[in-house]
mmCIF file of C-alpha atoms and ligand atoms in Angstrom:
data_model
loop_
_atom_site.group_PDB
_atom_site.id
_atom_site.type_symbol
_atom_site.label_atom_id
_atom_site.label_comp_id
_atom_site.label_asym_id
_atom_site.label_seq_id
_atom_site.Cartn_x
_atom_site.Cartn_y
_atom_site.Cartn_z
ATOM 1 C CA UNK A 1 0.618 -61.779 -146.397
ATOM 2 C CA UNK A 2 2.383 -60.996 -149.899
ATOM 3 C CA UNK A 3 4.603 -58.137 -150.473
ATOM 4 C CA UNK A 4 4.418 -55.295 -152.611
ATOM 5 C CA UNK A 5 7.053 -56.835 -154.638
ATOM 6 C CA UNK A 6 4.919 -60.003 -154.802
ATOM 7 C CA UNK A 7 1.846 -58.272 -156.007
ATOM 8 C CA UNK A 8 3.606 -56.089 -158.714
ATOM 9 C CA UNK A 9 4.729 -59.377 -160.263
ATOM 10 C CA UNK A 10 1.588 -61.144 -160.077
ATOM 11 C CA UNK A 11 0.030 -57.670 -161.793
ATOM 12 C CA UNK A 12 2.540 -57.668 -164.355
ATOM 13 C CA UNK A 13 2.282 -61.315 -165.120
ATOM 14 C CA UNK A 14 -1.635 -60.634 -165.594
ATOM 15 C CA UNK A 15 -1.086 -58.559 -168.161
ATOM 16 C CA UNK A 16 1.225 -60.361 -170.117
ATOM 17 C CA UNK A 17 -1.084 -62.736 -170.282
ATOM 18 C CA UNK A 18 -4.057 -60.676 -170.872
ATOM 19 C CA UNK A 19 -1.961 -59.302 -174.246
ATOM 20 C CA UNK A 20 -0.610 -63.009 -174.880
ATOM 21 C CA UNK A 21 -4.355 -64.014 -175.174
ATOM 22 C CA UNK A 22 -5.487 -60.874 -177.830
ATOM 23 C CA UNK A 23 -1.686 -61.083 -179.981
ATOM 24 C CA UNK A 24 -0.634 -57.556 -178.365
ATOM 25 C CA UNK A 25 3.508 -57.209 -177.497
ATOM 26 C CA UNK A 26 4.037 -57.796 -173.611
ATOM 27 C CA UNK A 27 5.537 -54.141 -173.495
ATOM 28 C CA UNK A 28 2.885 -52.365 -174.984
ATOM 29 C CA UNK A 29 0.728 -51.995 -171.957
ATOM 30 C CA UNK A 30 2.239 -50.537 -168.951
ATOM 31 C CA UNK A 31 1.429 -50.820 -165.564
ATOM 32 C CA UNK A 32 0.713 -47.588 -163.550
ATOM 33 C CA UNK A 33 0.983 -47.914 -159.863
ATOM 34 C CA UNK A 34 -2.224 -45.896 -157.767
ATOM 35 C CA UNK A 35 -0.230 -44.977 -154.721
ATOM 36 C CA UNK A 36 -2.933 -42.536 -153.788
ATOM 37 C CA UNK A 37 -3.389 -42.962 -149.583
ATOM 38 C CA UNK A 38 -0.008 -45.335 -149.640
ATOM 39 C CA UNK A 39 2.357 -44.103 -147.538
ATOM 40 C CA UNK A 40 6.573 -43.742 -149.045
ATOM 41 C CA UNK A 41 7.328 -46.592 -147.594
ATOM 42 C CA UNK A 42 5.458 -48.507 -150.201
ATOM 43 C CA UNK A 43 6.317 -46.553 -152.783
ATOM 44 C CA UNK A 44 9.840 -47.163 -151.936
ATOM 45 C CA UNK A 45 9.290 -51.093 -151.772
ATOM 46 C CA UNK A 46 7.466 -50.805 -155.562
ATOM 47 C CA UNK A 47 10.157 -48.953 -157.011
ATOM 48 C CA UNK A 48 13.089 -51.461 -155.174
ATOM 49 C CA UNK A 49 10.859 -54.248 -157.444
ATOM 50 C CA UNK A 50 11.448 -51.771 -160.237
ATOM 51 C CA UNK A 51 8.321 -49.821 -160.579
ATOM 52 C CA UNK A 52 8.506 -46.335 -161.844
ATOM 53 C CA UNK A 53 5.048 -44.939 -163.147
ATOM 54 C CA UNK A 54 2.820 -43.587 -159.861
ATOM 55 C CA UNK A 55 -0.595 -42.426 -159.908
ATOM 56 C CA UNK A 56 -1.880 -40.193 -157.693
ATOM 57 C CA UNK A 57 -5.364 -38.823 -156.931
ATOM 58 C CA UNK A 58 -4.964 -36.004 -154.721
ATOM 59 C CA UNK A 59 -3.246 -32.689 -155.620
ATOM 60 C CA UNK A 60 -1.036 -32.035 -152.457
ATOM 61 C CA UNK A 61 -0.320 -35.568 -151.359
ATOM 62 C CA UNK A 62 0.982 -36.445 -155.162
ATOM 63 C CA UNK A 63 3.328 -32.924 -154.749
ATOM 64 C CA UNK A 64 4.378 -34.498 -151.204
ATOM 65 C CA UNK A 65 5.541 -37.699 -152.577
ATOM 66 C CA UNK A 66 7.261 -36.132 -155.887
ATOM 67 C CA UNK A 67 8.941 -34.127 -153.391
ATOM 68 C CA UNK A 68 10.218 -36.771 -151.366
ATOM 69 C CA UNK A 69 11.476 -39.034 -154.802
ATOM 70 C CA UNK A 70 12.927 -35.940 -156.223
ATOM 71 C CA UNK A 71 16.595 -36.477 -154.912
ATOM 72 C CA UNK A 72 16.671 -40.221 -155.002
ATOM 73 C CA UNK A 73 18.705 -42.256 -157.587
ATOM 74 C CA UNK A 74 16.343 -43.347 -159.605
ATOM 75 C CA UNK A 75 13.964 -39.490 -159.485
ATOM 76 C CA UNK A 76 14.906 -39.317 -163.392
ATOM 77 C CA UNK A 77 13.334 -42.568 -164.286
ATOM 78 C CA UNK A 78 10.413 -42.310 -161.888
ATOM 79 C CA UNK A 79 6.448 -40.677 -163.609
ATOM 80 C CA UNK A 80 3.836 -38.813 -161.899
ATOM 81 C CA UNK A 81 0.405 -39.421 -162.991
ATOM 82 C CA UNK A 82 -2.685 -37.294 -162.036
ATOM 83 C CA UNK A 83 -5.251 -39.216 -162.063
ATOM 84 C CA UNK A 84 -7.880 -37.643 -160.060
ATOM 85 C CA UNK A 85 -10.838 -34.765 -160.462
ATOM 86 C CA UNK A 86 -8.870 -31.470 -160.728
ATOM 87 C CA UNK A 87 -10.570 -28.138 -159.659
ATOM 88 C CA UNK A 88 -9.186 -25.106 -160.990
ATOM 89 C CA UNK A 89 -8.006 -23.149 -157.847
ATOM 90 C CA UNK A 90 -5.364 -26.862 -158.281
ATOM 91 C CA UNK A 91 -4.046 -26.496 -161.363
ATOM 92 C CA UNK A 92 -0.932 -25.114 -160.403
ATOM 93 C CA UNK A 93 0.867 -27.301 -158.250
ATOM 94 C CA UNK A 94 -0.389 -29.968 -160.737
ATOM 95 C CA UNK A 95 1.322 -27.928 -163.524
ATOM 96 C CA UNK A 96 4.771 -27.659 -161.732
ATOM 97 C CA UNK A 97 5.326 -31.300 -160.503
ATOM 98 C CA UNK A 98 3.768 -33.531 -162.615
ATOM 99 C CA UNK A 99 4.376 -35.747 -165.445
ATOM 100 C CA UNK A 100 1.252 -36.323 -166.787
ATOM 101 C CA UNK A 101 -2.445 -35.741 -166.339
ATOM 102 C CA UNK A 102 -5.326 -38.326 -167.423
ATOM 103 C CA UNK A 103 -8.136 -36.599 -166.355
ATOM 104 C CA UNK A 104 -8.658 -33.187 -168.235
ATOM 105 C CA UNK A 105 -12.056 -32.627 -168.664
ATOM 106 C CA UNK A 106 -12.792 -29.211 -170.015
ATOM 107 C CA UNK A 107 -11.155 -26.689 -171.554
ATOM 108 C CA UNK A 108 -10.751 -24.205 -168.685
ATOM 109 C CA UNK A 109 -8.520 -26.774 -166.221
ATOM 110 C CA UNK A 110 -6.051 -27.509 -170.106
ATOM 111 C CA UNK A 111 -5.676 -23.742 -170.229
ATOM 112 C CA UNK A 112 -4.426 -23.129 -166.900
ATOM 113 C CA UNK A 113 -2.530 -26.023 -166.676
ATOM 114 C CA UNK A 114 -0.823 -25.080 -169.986
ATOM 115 C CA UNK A 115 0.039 -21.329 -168.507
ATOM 116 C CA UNK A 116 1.136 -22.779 -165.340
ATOM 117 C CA UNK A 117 3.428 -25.146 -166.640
ATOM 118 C CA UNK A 118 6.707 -24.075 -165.978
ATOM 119 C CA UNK A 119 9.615 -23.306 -169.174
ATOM 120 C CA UNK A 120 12.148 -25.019 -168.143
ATOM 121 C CA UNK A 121 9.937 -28.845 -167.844
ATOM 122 C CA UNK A 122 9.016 -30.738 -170.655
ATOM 123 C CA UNK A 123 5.404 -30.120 -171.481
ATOM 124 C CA UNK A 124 2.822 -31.678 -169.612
ATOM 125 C CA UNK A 125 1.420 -35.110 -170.990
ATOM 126 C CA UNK A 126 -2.227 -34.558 -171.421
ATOM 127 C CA UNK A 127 -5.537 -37.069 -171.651
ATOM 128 C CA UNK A 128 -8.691 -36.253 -172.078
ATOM 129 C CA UNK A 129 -11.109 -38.008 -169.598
ATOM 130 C CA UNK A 130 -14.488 -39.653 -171.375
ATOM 131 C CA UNK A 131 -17.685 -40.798 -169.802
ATOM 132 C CA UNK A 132 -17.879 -43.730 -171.539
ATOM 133 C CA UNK A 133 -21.185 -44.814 -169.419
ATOM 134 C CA UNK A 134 -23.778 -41.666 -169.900
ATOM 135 C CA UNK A 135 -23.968 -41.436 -166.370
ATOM 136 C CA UNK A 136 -24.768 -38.297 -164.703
ATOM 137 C CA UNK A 137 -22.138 -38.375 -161.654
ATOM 138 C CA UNK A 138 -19.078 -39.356 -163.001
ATOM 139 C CA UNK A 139 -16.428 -37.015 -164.497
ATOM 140 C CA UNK A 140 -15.101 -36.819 -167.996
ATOM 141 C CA UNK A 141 -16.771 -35.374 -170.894
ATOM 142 C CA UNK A 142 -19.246 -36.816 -173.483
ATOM 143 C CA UNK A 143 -18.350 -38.437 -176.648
ATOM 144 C CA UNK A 144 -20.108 -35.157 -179.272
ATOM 145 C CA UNK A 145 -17.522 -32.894 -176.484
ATOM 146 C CA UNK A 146 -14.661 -34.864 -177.541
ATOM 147 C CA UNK A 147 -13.258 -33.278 -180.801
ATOM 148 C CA UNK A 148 -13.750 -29.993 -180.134
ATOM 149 C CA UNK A 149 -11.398 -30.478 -176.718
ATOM 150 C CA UNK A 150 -8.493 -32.011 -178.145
ATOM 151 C CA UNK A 151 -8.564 -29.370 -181.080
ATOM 152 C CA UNK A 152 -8.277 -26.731 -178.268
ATOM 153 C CA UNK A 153 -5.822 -28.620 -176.631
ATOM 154 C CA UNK A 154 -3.119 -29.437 -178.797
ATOM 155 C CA UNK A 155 -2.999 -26.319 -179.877
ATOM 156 C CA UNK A 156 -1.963 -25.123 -176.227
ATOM 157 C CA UNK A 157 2.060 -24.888 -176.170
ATOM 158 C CA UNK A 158 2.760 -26.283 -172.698
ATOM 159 C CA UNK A 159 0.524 -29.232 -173.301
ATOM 160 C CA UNK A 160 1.125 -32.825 -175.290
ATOM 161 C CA UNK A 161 -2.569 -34.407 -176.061
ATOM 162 C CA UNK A 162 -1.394 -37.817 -175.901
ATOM 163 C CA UNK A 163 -4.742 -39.688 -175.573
ATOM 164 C CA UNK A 164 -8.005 -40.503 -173.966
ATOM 165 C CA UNK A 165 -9.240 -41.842 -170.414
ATOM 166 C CA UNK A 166 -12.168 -43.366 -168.592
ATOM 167 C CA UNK A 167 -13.464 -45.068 -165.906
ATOM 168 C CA UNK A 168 -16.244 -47.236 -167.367
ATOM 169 C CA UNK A 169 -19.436 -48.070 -164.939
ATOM 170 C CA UNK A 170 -18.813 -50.963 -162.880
ATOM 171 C CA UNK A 171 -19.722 -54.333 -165.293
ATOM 172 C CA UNK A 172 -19.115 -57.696 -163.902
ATOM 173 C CA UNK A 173 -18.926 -59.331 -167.951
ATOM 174 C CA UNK A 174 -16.788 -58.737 -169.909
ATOM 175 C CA UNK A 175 -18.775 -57.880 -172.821
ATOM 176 C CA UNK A 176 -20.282 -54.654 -171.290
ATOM 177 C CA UNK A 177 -16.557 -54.177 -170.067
ATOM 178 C CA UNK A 178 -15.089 -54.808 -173.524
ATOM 179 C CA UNK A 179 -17.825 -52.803 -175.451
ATOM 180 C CA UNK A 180 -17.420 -49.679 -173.425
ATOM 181 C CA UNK A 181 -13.274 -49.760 -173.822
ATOM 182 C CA UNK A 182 -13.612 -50.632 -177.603
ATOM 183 C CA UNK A 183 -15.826 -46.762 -177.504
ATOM 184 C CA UNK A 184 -13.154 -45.351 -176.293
ATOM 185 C CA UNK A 185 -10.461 -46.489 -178.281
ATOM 186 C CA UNK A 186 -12.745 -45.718 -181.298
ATOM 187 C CA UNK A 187 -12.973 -42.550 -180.701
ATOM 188 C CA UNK A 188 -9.254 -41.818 -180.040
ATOM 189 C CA UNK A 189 -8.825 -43.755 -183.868
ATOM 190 C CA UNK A 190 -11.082 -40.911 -184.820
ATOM 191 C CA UNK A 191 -9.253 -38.437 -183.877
ATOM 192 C CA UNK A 192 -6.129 -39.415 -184.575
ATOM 193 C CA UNK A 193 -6.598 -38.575 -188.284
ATOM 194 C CA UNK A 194 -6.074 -35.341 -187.421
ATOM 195 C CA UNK A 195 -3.426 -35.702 -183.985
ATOM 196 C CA UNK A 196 -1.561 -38.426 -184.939
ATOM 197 C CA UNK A 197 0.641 -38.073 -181.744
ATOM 198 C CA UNK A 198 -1.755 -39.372 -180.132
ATOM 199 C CA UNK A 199 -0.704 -42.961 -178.639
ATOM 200 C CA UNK A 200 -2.174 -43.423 -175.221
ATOM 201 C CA UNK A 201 -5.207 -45.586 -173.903
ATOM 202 C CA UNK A 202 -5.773 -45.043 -170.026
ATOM 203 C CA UNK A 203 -8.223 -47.932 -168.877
ATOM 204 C CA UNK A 204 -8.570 -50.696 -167.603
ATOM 205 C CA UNK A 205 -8.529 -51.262 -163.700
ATOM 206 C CA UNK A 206 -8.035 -54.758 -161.577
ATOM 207 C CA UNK A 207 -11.215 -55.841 -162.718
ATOM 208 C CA UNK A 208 -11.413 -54.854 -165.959
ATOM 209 C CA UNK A 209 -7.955 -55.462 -167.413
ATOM 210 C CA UNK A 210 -8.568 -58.182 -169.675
ATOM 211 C CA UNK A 211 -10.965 -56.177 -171.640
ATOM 212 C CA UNK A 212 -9.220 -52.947 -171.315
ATOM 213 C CA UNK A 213 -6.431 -54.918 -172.856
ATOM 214 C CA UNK A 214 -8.057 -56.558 -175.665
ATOM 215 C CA UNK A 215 -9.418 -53.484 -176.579
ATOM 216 C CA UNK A 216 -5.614 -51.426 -176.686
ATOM 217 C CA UNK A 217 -5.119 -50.170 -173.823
ATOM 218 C CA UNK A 218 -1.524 -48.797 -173.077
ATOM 219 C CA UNK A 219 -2.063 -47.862 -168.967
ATOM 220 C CA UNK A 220 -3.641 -50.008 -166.842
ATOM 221 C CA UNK A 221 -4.559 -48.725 -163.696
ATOM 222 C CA UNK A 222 -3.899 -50.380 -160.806
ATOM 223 C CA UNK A 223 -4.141 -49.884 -156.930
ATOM 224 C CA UNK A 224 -5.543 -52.516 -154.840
ATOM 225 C CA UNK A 225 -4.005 -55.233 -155.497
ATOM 226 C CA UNK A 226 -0.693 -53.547 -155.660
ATOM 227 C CA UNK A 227 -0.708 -51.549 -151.892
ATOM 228 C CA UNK A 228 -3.776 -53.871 -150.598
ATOM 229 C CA UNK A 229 -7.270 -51.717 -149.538
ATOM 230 C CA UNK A 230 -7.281 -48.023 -148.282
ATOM 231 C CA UNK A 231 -8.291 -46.043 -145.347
ATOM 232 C CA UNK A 232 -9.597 -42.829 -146.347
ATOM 233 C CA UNK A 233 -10.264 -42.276 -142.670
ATOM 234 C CA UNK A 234 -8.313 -39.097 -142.279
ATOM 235 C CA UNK A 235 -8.848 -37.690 -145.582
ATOM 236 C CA UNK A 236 -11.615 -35.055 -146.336
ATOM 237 C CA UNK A 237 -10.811 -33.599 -149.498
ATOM 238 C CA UNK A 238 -7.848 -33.007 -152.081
HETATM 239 C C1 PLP B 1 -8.087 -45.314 -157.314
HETATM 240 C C2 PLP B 1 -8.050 -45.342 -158.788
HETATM 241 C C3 PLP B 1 -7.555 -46.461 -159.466
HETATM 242 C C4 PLP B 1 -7.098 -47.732 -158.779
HETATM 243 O O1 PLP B 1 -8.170 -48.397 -158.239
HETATM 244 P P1 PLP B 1 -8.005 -49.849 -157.534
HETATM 245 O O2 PLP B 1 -9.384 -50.334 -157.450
HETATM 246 O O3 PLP B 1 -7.403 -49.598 -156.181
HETATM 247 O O4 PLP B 1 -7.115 -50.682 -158.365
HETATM 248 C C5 PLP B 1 -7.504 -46.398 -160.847
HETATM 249 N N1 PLP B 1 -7.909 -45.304 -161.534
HETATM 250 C C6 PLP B 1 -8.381 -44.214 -160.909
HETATM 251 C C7 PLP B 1 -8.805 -43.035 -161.705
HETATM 252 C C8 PLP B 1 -8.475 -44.192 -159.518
HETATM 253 O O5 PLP B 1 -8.959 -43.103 -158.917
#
């Protein structure tokens, strides 16, 4: 069976060749661990093979784990993603612990998590989640939704919009795959005429990351074949 260690490598060597291939820097993609379900111990083993970016999908297990990290040596380096659907009545303990959220969706969840964010942390990295496929059950918001979100927030003080999300409908080719990653990172060029902060490209999963990739993404998320399959068999809800 390989290690955590093992698979991290193998991840990271993926990518560099997936931005070898398409004339992108090695460094410009980075490689966010989905921890979600994992207990510490792997956590611990992926940051003792130097991994410090975490994605979590559920509200008070990511708090749990932040917790735990927060007094080891390397806490300062280590970043919290949140990665999964937020409801409102979450926001908070979202707001206090984490570094960054990818999957803001409308502009009620931005507000709160902008008045909940506590003065003394940096402000809260913020993207905006897309439905890049049309389809009626997944989250994120359309494409003609799009501008008038990321007017509202970057305008709210606690928050940073630093870019866009999705999670694209399964497609086993890669020209589906590539075609719905190159919408997204359309649109962010779009609107980064007016927010040129914004720097950040959240796609691309394990089988997708070529694409994602050649189409600019900057986080590749990545779960599976990090920590190996889940069991959700205890878990009923965030
Ligand atoms: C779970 C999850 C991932 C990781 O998925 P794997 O298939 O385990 O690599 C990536 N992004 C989001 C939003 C997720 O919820």
């Amino acid at each position: 069976m390989s290690s955590i260690k093992q698979n991290i490598e193998q991840v990271i060597s993926q990518i560099g060749l997936a931005a070898e291939k398409c004339g992108r820097p090695v460094d410009s993609v980075q490689l966010l661990a989905v921890s979600k379900t994992k207990p510490i111990a792997a956590i611990e083993e992926a940051i003792a093979a130097g991994q410090r970016a975490f994605g979590e999908n559920y509200v008070q297990e990511g708090v749990e784990k932040i917790q735990h990290f927060s007094d080891s040596e390397n806490a300062a380096a280590l970043s919290w993603h949140f990665i999964g659907p937020i409801q409102s009545n979450k926001t908070r303990p979202i707001a206090e612990h984490f570094d960054w959220v990818h999957s803001v969706d409308r502009a009620k969840i931005a507000r709160r998590l902008s008045e909940q964010r506590p003065a003394d942390m940096a402000p809260l990295n913020v993207l905006l989640q897309v439905n890049t496929s049309g389809e009626a059950t997944k989250s994120g918001l359309a494409f003609a939704e799009l501008a008038a979100l990321a007017d509202e927030v970057a305008a709210m003080p606690n928050l940073v919009l630093r870019g866009l999300m999705s999670i694209p409908e399964k497609a086993d080719d890669y020209d589906s795959q590539l075609a719905a990653f190159q919408s997204l990172a359309d649109a962010m060029q779009t609107l980064k005429t007016l927010h040129p902060q914004m720097d950040t490209l959240s796609m691309g999963m394990s089988g997708d990351l070529d694409a994602a990739v050649a189409a600019g993404s900057t986080i590749v998320r990545i779960g599976t074949a990090i920590f190996g399959a889940r069991d959700y068999g205890e878990k009923t809800s965030q």
